[in-house]
mmCIF file of C-alpha atoms in Angstrom:
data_model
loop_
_atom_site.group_PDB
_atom_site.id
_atom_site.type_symbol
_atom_site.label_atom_id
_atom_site.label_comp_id
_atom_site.label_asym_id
_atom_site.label_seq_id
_atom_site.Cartn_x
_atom_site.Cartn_y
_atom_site.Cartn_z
ATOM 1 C CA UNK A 17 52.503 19.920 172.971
ATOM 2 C CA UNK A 18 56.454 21.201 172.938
ATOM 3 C CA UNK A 19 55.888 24.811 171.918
ATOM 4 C CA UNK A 20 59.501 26.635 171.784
ATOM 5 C CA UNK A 21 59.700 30.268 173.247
ATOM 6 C CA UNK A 22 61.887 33.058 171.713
ATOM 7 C CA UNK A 23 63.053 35.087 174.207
ATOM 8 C CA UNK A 24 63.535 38.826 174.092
ATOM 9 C CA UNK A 25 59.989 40.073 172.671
ATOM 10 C CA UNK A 26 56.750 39.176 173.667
ATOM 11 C CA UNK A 27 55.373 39.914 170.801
ATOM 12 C CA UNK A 28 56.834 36.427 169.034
ATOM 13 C CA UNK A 29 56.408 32.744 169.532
ATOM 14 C CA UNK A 30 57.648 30.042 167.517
ATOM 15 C CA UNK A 31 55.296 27.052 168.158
ATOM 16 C CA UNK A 32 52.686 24.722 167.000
ATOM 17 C CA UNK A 33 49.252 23.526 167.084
ATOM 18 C CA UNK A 34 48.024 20.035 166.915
ATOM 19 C CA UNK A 35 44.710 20.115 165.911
ATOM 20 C CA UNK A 36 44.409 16.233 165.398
ATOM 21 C CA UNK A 37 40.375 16.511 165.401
ATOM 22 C CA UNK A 38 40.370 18.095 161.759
ATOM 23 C CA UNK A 39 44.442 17.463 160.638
ATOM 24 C CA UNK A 40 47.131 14.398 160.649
ATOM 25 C CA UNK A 41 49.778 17.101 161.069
ATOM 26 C CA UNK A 42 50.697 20.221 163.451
ATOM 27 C CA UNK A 43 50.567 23.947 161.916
ATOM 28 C CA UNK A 44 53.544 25.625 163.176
ATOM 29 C CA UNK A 45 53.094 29.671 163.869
ATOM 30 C CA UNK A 46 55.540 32.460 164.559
ATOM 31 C CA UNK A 47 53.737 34.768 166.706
ATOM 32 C CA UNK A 48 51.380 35.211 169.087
ATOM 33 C CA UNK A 49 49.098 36.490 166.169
ATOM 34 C CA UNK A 50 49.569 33.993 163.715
ATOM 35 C CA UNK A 51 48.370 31.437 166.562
ATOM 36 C CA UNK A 52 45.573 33.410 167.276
ATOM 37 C CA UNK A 53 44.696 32.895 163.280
ATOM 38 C CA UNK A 54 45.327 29.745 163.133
ATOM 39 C CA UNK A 55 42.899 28.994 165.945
ATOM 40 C CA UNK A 56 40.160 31.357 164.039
ATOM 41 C CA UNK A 57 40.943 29.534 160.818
ATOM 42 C CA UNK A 58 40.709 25.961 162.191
ATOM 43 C CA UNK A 59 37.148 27.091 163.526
ATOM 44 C CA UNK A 60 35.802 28.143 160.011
ATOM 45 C CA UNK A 61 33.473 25.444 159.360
ATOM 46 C CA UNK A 62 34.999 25.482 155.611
ATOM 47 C CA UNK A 63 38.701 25.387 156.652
ATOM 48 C CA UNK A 64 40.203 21.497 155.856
ATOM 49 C CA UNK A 65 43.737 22.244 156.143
ATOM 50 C CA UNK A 66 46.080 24.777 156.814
ATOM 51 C CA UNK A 67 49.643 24.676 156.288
ATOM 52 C CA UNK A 68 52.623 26.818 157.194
ATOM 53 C CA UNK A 69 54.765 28.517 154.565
ATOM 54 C CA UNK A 70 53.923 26.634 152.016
ATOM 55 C CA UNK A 71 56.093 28.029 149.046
ATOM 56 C CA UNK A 72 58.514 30.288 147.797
ATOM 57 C CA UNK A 73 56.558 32.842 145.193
ATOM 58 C CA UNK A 74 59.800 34.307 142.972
ATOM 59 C CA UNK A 75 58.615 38.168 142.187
ATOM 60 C CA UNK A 76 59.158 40.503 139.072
ATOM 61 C CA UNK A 77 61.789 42.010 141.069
ATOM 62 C CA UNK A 78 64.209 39.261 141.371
ATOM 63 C CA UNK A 79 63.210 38.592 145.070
ATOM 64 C CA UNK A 80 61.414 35.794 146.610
ATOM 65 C CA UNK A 81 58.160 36.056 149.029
ATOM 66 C CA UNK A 82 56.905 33.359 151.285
ATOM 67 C CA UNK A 83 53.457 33.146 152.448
ATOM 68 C CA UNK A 84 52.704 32.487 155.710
ATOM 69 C CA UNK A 85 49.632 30.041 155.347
ATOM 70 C CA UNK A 86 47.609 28.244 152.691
ATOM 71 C CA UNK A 87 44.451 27.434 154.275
ATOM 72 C CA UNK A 88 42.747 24.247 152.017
ATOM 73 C CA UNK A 89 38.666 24.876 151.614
ATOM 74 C CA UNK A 90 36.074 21.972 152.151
ATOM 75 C CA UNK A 91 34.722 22.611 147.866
ATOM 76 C CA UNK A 92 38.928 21.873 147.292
ATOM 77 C CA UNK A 93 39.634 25.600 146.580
ATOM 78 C CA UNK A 94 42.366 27.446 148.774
ATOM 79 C CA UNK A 95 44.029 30.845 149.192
ATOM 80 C CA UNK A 96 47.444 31.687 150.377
ATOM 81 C CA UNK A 97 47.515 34.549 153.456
ATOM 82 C CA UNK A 98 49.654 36.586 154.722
ATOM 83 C CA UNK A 99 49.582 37.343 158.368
ATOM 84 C CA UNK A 100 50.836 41.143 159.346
ATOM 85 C CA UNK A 101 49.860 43.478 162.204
ATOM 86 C CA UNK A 102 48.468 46.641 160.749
ATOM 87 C CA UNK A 103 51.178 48.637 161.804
ATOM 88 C CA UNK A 104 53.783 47.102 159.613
ATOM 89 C CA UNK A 105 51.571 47.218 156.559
ATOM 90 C CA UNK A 106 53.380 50.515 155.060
ATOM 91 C CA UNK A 107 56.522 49.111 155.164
ATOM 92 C CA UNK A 108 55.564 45.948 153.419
ATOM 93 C CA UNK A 109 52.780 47.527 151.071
ATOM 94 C CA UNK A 110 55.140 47.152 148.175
ATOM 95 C CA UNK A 111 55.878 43.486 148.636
ATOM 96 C CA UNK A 112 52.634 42.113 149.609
ATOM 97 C CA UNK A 113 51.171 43.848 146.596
ATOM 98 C CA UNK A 114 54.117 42.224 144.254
ATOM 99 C CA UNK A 115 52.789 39.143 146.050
ATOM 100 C CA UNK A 116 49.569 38.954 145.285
ATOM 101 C CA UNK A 117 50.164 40.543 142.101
ATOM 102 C CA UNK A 118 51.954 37.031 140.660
ATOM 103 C CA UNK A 119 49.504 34.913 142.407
ATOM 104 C CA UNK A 120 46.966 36.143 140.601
ATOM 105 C CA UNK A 121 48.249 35.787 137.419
ATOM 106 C CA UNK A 122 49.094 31.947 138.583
ATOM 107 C CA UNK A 123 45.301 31.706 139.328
ATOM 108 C CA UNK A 124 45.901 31.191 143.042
ATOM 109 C CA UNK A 125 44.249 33.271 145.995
ATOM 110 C CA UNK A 126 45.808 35.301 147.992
ATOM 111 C CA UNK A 127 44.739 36.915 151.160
ATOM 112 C CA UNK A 128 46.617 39.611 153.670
ATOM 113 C CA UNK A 129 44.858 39.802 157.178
ATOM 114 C CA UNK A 130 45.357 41.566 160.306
ATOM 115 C CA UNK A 131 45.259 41.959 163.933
ATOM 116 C CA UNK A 132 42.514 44.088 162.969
ATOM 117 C CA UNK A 133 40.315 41.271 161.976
ATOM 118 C CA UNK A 134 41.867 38.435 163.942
ATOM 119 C CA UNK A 135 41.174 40.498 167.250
ATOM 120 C CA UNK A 136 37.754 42.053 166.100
ATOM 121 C CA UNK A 137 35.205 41.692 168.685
ATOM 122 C CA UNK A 138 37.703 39.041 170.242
ATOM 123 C CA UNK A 139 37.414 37.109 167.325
ATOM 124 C CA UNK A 140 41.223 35.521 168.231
ATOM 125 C CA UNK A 141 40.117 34.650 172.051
ATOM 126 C CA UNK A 142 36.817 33.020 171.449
ATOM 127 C CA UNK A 143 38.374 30.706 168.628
ATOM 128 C CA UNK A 144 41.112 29.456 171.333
ATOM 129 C CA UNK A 145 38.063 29.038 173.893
ATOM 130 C CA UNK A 146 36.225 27.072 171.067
ATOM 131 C CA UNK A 147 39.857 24.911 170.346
ATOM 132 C CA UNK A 148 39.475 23.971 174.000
ATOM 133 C CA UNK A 149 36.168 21.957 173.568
ATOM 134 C CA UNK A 150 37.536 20.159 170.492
ATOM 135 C CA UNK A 151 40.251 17.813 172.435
ATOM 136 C CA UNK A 152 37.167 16.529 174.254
ATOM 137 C CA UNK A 153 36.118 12.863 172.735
ATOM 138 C CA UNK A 154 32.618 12.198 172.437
ATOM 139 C CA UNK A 155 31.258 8.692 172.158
ATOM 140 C CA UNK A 156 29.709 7.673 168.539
ATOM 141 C CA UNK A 157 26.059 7.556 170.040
ATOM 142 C CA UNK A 158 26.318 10.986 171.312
ATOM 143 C CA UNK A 159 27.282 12.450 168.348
ATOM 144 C CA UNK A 160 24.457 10.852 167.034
ATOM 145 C CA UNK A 161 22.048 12.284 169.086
ATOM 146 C CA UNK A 162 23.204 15.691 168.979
ATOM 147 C CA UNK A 163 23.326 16.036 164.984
ATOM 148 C CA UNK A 164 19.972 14.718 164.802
ATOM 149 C CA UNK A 165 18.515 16.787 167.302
ATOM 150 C CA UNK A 166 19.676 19.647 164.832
ATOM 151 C CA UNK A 167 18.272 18.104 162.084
ATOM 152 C CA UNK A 168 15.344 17.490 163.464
ATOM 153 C CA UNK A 169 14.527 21.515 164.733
ATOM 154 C CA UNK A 170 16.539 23.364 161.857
ATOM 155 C CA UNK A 171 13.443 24.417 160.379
ATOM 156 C CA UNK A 172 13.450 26.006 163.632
ATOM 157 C CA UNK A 173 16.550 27.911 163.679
ATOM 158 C CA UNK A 174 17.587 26.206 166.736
ATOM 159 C CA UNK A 175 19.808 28.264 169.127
ATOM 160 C CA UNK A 176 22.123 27.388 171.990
ATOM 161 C CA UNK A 177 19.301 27.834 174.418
ATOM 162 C CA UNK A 178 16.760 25.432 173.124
ATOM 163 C CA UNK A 179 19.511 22.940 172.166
ATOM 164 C CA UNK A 180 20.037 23.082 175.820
ATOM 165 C CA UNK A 181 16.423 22.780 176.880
ATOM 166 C CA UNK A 182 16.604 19.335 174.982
ATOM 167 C CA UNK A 183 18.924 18.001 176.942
ATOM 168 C CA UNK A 184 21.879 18.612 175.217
ATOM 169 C CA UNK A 185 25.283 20.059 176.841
ATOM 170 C CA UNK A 186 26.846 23.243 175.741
ATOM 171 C CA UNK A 187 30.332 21.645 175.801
ATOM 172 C CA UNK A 188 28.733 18.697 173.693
ATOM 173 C CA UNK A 189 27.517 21.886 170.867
ATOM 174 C CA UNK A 190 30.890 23.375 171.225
ATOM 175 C CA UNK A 191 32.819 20.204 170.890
ATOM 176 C CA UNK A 192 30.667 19.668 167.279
ATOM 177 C CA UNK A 193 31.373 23.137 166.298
ATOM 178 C CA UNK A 194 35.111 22.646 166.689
ATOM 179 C CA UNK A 195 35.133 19.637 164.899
ATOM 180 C CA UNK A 196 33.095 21.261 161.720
ATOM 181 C CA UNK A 197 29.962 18.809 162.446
ATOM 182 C CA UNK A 198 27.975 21.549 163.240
ATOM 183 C CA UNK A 199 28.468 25.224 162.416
ATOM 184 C CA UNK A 200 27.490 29.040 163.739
ATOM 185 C CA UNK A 201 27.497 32.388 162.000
ATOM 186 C CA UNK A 202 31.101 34.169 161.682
ATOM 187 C CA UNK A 203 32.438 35.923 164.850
ATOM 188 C CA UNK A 204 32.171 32.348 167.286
ATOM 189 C CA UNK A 205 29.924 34.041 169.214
ATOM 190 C CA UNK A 206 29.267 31.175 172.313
ATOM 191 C CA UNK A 207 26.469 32.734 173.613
ATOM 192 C CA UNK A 208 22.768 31.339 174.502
ATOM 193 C CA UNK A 209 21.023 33.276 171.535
ATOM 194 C CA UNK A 210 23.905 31.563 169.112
ATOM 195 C CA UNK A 211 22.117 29.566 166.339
ATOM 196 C CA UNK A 212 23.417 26.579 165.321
ATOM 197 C CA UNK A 213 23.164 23.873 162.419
ATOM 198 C CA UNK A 214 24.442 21.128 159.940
ATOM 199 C CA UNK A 215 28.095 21.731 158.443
ATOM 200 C CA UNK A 216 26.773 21.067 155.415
ATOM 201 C CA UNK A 217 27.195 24.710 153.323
ATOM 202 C CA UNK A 218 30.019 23.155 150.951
ATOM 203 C CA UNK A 219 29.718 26.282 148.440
ATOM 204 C CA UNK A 220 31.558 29.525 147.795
ATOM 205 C CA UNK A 221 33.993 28.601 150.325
ATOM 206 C CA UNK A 222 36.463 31.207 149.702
ATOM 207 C CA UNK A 223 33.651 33.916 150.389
ATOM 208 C CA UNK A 224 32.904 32.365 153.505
ATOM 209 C CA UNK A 225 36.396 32.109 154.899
ATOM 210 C CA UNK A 226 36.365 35.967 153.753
ATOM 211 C CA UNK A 227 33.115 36.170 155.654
ATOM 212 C CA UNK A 228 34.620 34.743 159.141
ATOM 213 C CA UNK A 229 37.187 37.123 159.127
ATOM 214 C CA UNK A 230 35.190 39.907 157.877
ATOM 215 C CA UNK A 231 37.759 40.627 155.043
ATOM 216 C CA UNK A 232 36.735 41.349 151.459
ATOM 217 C CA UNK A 233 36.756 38.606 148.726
ATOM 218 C CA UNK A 234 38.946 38.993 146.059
#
């Protein structure tokens, strides 16, 4: 991957990721922070697609406004989000608000989020860690046996553990999570007491993306 560096604040990065395991095209990113939620987006088990600036919103004021995402949902809703450390939300209070203001009235979805909630808990981090285990390719007969070894104990509540004690390999679970075959609760918590099951919660998949980032629906 050919990632192009701005130099003079380390705080930006123009760049790309190529998350060819769920997408058949790169998501370009201008910071450090809108990387870190693209990573946490791509790991929402609902997320299908996310592209980058998709288009120009012309506001009551005369001026335009460009999103920086529109993530695509797997029940073929979407919302458009706007990426902004907390800091700077003052001085763009007025303009997000026109924003999402006109969206609205177009029927569309529209979503501001923050380091606040793309950091929580190391939300960001574990979601890159995550991203690692999903370039790793998996024969057809493994896959196999790891989905129906789910199935088979989700009355169960299986966790990481006892998927484990079966045989199965935690970068085999973590590859599946990555690539939205199986799912776990929001936060990516990789941990042994994880639970884990089917992707197969196709519903109310704008309050779930809400969910995973811990933001309020609306």
């Amino acid at each position: 991957m050919t990632r192009k560096v701005v130099t003079g604040s380390p705080h930006r990065e123009v760049g790309l990721v190529n998350p060819r395991w769920l997408i058949n095209h790169p998501v370009h990113h201008e910071s450090h922070l809108e990387r870190r939620f693209v990573m946490a987006a791509l790991a929402c088990p609902v997320v299908t697609d996310i592209v980058h600036q998709p288009i120009k919103v012309d506001l009551d004021d005369g001026a335009t406004y460009t999103p920086d995402f529109y993530v695509e949902l797997a029940d073929g809703d979407g919302v458009y989000i706007e990426v902004k450390p907390t800091k700077f939300l003052p001085k763009h209070q007025e303009t997000l608000e026109a924003a999402g203001d006109v969206l609205t009235r177009q029927g569309k979805k529209y979503l501001v989020i923050t380091d606040s909630e793309i950091d929580r808990d190391g939300l960001g981090k574990r979601a890159i860690l995550l991203m690692r285990y999903a370039r790793m390719q998996l024969d057809p007969e493994t896959v196999h046996h790891c989905i129906r070894l789910v199935e088979t104990m989700a009355t169960q509540d299986p966790t990481l553990r006892e998927l484990l004690a079966e045989g199965l390999s935690e970068a085999e679970i973590w590859n599946l999570v990555a690539r939205h075959e199986l799912r776990i609760p929001p936060g990516i918590h990789l941990e042994a007491n994880t639970p884990v099951s089917i992707n197969n919660q196709k519903e109310n998949c704008h309050d779930q993306l809400c969910a995973w980032f811990g933001v309020e629906a609306r």
